[in-house]
């Protein structure tokens, strides 16, 4: 082989090496860019889930506040009506009977309201946790795909 042929072969090898290196570099940059884009998207989806969960919590707080206000107003009105009824009692026995009936009615109402509020809170807790649970599932899936 002559020096000229060797130089051409070396040049061809260098050009092939440079082309392969450039191709590998481009692929690596594309993968890194995609990784950053995916991480940014993932972070935005996490933020969106937190915002949705916060919106559900705010709506729940408003609903519970309205429920407490409504129940308090109703209880007050029932108490005033019961006091008027008790004031009309002609005997101590009648007063005790009215008082006992009122106490039983108030206790039953309180138990129903407590149950209702508890059910509302449990349901709302599930609704608030759902968006964050979905993001945890997405994170788990992403971690599994990275290690596979």
PDB file of C-alpha atoms in Angstrom:
ATOM      1  CA  UNK A   1       0.000   0.000   0.000  1.00  0.00           C
ATOM      2  CA  UNK A   2       1.265   3.352  -0.854  1.00  0.00           C
ATOM      3  CA  UNK A   3       1.346   6.309   1.446  1.00  0.00           C
ATOM      4  CA  UNK A   4      -1.396   7.946  -0.592  1.00  0.00           C
ATOM      5  CA  UNK A   5      -3.671   4.901  -0.230  1.00  0.00           C
ATOM      6  CA  UNK A   6      -2.944   4.679   3.460  1.00  0.00           C
ATOM      7  CA  UNK A   7      -3.768   8.351   3.882  1.00  0.00           C
ATOM      8  CA  UNK A   8      -7.078   7.880   2.026  1.00  0.00           C
ATOM      9  CA  UNK A   9      -7.936   4.841   4.193  1.00  0.00           C
ATOM     10  CA  UNK A  10      -7.051   6.733   7.378  1.00  0.00           C
ATOM     11  CA  UNK A  11      -9.106   9.706   6.217  1.00  0.00           C
ATOM     12  CA  UNK A  12     -12.080   7.441   5.458  1.00  0.00           C
ATOM     13  CA  UNK A  13     -11.763   5.840   8.905  1.00  0.00           C
ATOM     14  CA  UNK A  14     -11.627   9.256  10.560  1.00  0.00           C
ATOM     15  CA  UNK A  15     -14.664  10.446   8.590  1.00  0.00           C
ATOM     16  CA  UNK A  16     -16.586   7.301   9.597  1.00  0.00           C
ATOM     17  CA  UNK A  17     -15.496   7.736  13.213  1.00  0.00           C
ATOM     18  CA  UNK A  18     -16.491  11.427  13.177  1.00  0.00           C
ATOM     19  CA  UNK A  19     -19.890  10.612  11.580  1.00  0.00           C
ATOM     20  CA  UNK A  20     -20.552   7.874  14.155  1.00  0.00           C
ATOM     21  CA  UNK A  21     -19.504  10.185  16.990  1.00  0.00           C
ATOM     22  CA  UNK A  22     -21.754  12.949  15.649  1.00  0.00           C
ATOM     23  CA  UNK A  23     -24.675  10.496  15.324  1.00  0.00           C
ATOM     24  CA  UNK A  24     -24.141   9.226  18.880  1.00  0.00           C
ATOM     25  CA  UNK A  25     -23.901  12.806  20.188  1.00  0.00           C
ATOM     26  CA  UNK A  26     -27.124  13.804  18.394  1.00  0.00           C
ATOM     27  CA  UNK A  27     -28.957  10.750  19.773  1.00  0.00           C
ATOM     28  CA  UNK A  28     -27.697  11.490  23.292  1.00  0.00           C
ATOM     29  CA  UNK A  29     -28.766  15.147  23.091  1.00  0.00           C
ATOM     30  CA  UNK A  30     -32.193  14.092  21.771  1.00  0.00           C
ATOM     31  CA  UNK A  31     -32.607  11.605  24.626  1.00  0.00           C
ATOM     32  CA  UNK A  32     -31.536  14.195  27.201  1.00  0.00           C
ATOM     33  CA  UNK A  33     -33.894  16.800  25.720  1.00  0.00           C
ATOM     34  CA  UNK A  34     -36.750  14.286  25.740  1.00  0.00           C
ATOM     35  CA  UNK A  35     -35.883  13.387  29.342  1.00  0.00           C
ATOM     36  CA  UNK A  36     -36.007  17.050  30.391  1.00  0.00           C
ATOM     37  CA  UNK A  37     -39.301  17.524  28.537  1.00  0.00           C
ATOM     38  CA  UNK A  38     -40.753  14.417  30.191  1.00  0.00           C
ATOM     39  CA  UNK A  39     -39.577  15.585  33.623  1.00  0.00           C
ATOM     40  CA  UNK A  40     -41.095  19.018  33.030  1.00  0.00           C
ATOM     41  CA  UNK A  41     -44.386  17.480  31.888  1.00  0.00           C
ATOM     42  CA  UNK A  42     -44.381  15.126  34.861  1.00  0.00           C
ATOM     43  CA  UNK A  43     -43.793  18.033  37.243  1.00  0.00           C
ATOM     44  CA  UNK A  44     -46.591  20.052  35.635  1.00  0.00           C
ATOM     45  CA  UNK A  45     -48.963  17.083  35.946  1.00  0.00           C
ATOM     46  CA  UNK A  46     -48.011  16.782  39.633  1.00  0.00           C
ATOM     47  CA  UNK A  47     -48.729  20.472  40.153  1.00  0.00           C
ATOM     48  CA  UNK A  48     -52.064  20.121  38.341  1.00  0.00           C
ATOM     49  CA  UNK A  49     -52.992  17.178  40.597  1.00  0.00           C
ATOM     50  CA  UNK A  50     -52.120  19.192  43.701  1.00  0.00           C
ATOM     51  CA  UNK A  51     -54.209  22.117  42.438  1.00  0.00           C
ATOM     52  CA  UNK A  52     -57.163  19.823  41.738  1.00  0.00           C
ATOM     53  CA  UNK A  53     -56.860  18.265  45.172  1.00  0.00           C
ATOM     54  CA  UNK A  54     -56.736  21.751  46.706  1.00  0.00           C
ATOM     55  CA  UNK A  55     -59.836  22.810  44.780  1.00  0.00           C
ATOM     56  CA  UNK A  56     -61.691  19.750  46.055  1.00  0.00           C
ATOM     57  CA  UNK A  57     -60.560  20.539  49.611  1.00  0.00           C
ATOM     58  CA  UNK A  58     -61.761  24.141  49.314  1.00  0.00           C
ATOM     59  CA  UNK A  59     -65.123  23.050  47.943  1.00  0.00           C
ATOM     60  CA  UNK A  60     -65.413  20.474  50.726  1.00  0.00           C
ATOM     61  CA  UNK A  61     -64.643  23.090  53.367  1.00  0.00           C
ATOM     62  CA  UNK A  62     -67.305  25.366  51.892  1.00  0.00           C
ATOM     63  CA  UNK A  63     -69.866  22.539  51.766  1.00  0.00           C
ATOM     64  CA  UNK A  64     -69.105  21.471  55.331  1.00  0.00           C
ATOM     65  CA  UNK A  65     -69.286  25.076  56.529  1.00  0.00           C
ATOM     66  CA  UNK A  66     -72.676  25.506  54.890  1.00  0.00           C
ATOM     67  CA  UNK A  67     -73.854  22.237  56.405  1.00  0.00           C
ATOM     68  CA  UNK A  68     -72.749  23.256  59.908  1.00  0.00           C
ATOM     69  CA  UNK A  69     -74.358  26.679  59.512  1.00  0.00           C
ATOM     70  CA  UNK A  70     -77.623  25.165  58.311  1.00  0.00           C
ATOM     71  CA  UNK A  71     -77.679  22.611  61.119  1.00  0.00           C
ATOM     72  CA  UNK A  72     -76.882  25.254  63.748  1.00  0.00           C
ATOM     73  CA  UNK A  73     -79.667  27.516  62.489  1.00  0.00           C
ATOM     74  CA  UNK A  74     -82.137  24.616  62.436  1.00  0.00           C
ATOM     75  CA  UNK A  75     -81.120  23.530  65.957  1.00  0.00           C
ATOM     76  CA  UNK A  76     -81.499  27.068  67.280  1.00  0.00           C
ATOM     77  CA  UNK A  77     -84.966  27.400  65.741  1.00  0.00           C
ATOM     78  CA  UNK A  78     -85.998  24.028  67.174  1.00  0.00           C
ATOM     79  CA  UNK A  79     -84.637  25.075  70.579  1.00  0.00           C
ATOM     80  CA  UNK A  80     -86.642  28.304  70.546  1.00  0.00           C
ATOM     81  CA  UNK A  81     -89.798  26.426  69.531  1.00  0.00           C
ATOM     82  CA  UNK A  82     -89.186  23.825  72.251  1.00  0.00           C
ATOM     83  CA  UNK A  83     -88.644  26.531  74.883  1.00  0.00           C
ATOM     84  CA  UNK A  84     -91.973  28.118  73.942  1.00  0.00           C
ATOM     85  CA  UNK A  85     -93.625  24.693  74.102  1.00  0.00           C
ATOM     86  CA  UNK A  86     -92.077  23.953  77.495  1.00  0.00           C
ATOM     87  CA  UNK A  87     -93.210  27.337  78.794  1.00  0.00           C
ATOM     88  CA  UNK A  88     -96.797  26.320  78.048  1.00  0.00           C
ATOM     89  CA  UNK A  89     -96.564  23.265  80.334  1.00  0.00           C
ATOM     90  CA  UNK A  90     -99.238  23.237  83.050  1.00  0.00           C
ATOM     91  CA  UNK A  91     -97.523  20.761  85.379  1.00  0.00           C
ATOM     92  CA  UNK A  92     -94.000  19.703  86.243  1.00  0.00           C
ATOM     93  CA  UNK A  93     -94.716  16.255  84.818  1.00  0.00           C
ATOM     94  CA  UNK A  94     -95.762  17.770  81.487  1.00  0.00           C
ATOM     95  CA  UNK A  95     -92.641  19.984  81.508  1.00  0.00           C
ATOM     96  CA  UNK A  96     -90.364  16.970  82.119  1.00  0.00           C
ATOM     97  CA  UNK A  97     -92.108  15.005  79.353  1.00  0.00           C
ATOM     98  CA  UNK A  98     -91.672  17.882  76.880  1.00  0.00           C
ATOM     99  CA  UNK A  99     -88.092  18.369  77.979  1.00  0.00           C
ATOM    100  CA  UNK A 100     -87.332  14.649  77.598  1.00  0.00           C
ATOM    101  CA  UNK A 101     -88.969  14.536  74.149  1.00  0.00           C
ATOM    102  CA  UNK A 102     -86.967  17.590  73.079  1.00  0.00           C
ATOM    103  CA  UNK A 103     -83.710  16.131  74.399  1.00  0.00           C
ATOM    104  CA  UNK A 104     -84.367  12.849  72.560  1.00  0.00           C
ATOM    105  CA  UNK A 105     -85.218  14.686  69.334  1.00  0.00           C
ATOM    106  CA  UNK A 106     -82.078  16.842  69.583  1.00  0.00           C
ATOM    107  CA  UNK A 107     -79.875  13.833  70.328  1.00  0.00           C
ATOM    108  CA  UNK A 108     -81.324  11.860  67.396  1.00  0.00           C
ATOM    109  CA  UNK A 109     -80.855  14.862  65.123  1.00  0.00           C
ATOM    110  CA  UNK A 110     -77.291  15.355  66.323  1.00  0.00           C
ATOM    111  CA  UNK A 111     -76.480  11.676  65.665  1.00  0.00           C
ATOM    112  CA  UNK A 112     -77.924  11.872  62.146  1.00  0.00           C
ATOM    113  CA  UNK A 113     -76.011  15.074  61.459  1.00  0.00           C
ATOM    114  CA  UNK A 114     -72.774  13.607  62.805  1.00  0.00           C
ATOM    115  CA  UNK A 115     -73.188  10.554  60.590  1.00  0.00           C
ATOM    116  CA  UNK A 116     -73.953  12.751  57.575  1.00  0.00           C
ATOM    117  CA  UNK A 117     -70.903  14.962  58.217  1.00  0.00           C
ATOM    118  CA  UNK A 118     -68.673  11.922  58.687  1.00  0.00           C
ATOM    119  CA  UNK A 119     -69.853  10.436  55.385  1.00  0.00           C
ATOM    120  CA  UNK A 120     -69.263  13.765  53.641  1.00  0.00           C
ATOM    121  CA  UNK A 121     -65.725  13.989  55.040  1.00  0.00           C
ATOM    122  CA  UNK A 122     -64.828  10.400  54.112  1.00  0.00           C
ATOM    123  CA  UNK A 123     -66.140  10.887  50.590  1.00  0.00           C
ATOM    124  CA  UNK A 124     -64.294  14.176  50.232  1.00  0.00           C
ATOM    125  CA  UNK A 125     -61.062  12.670  51.552  1.00  0.00           C
ATOM    126  CA  UNK A 126     -61.258   9.996  48.861  1.00  0.00           C
ATOM    127  CA  UNK A 127     -61.929  12.656  46.207  1.00  0.00           C
ATOM    128  CA  UNK A 128     -59.015  14.797  47.434  1.00  0.00           C
ATOM    129  CA  UNK A 129     -56.623  11.842  47.487  1.00  0.00           C
ATOM    130  CA  UNK A 130     -57.565  10.555  44.009  1.00  0.00           C
ATOM    131  CA  UNK A 131     -55.513  13.044  41.916  1.00  0.00           C
ATOM    132  CA  UNK A 132     -52.454  12.571  44.123  1.00  0.00           C
ATOM    133  CA  UNK A 133     -52.887   8.789  44.077  1.00  0.00           C
ATOM    134  CA  UNK A 134     -52.976   8.892  40.287  1.00  0.00           C
ATOM    135  CA  UNK A 135     -49.689  10.800  40.273  1.00  0.00           C
ATOM    136  CA  UNK A 136     -48.124   8.264  42.636  1.00  0.00           C
ATOM    137  CA  UNK A 137     -49.175   5.511  40.234  1.00  0.00           C
ATOM    138  CA  UNK A 138     -47.654   7.464  37.362  1.00  0.00           C
ATOM    139  CA  UNK A 139     -44.418   7.932  39.307  1.00  0.00           C
ATOM    140  CA  UNK A 140     -44.295   4.231  40.110  1.00  0.00           C
ATOM    141  CA  UNK A 141     -44.830   3.340  36.461  1.00  0.00           C
ATOM    142  CA  UNK A 142     -42.128   5.795  35.393  1.00  0.00           C
ATOM    143  CA  UNK A 143     -39.659   4.333  37.887  1.00  0.00           C
ATOM    144  CA  UNK A 144     -40.440   0.804  36.697  1.00  0.00           C
ATOM    145  CA  UNK A 145     -39.896   1.790  33.074  1.00  0.00           C
ATOM    146  CA  UNK A 146     -36.542   3.386  33.952  1.00  0.00           C
ATOM    147  CA  UNK A 147     -35.299   0.255  35.670  1.00  0.00           C
ATOM    148  CA  UNK A 148     -36.601  -2.172  33.067  1.00  0.00           C
TER     149      UNK A 148
END
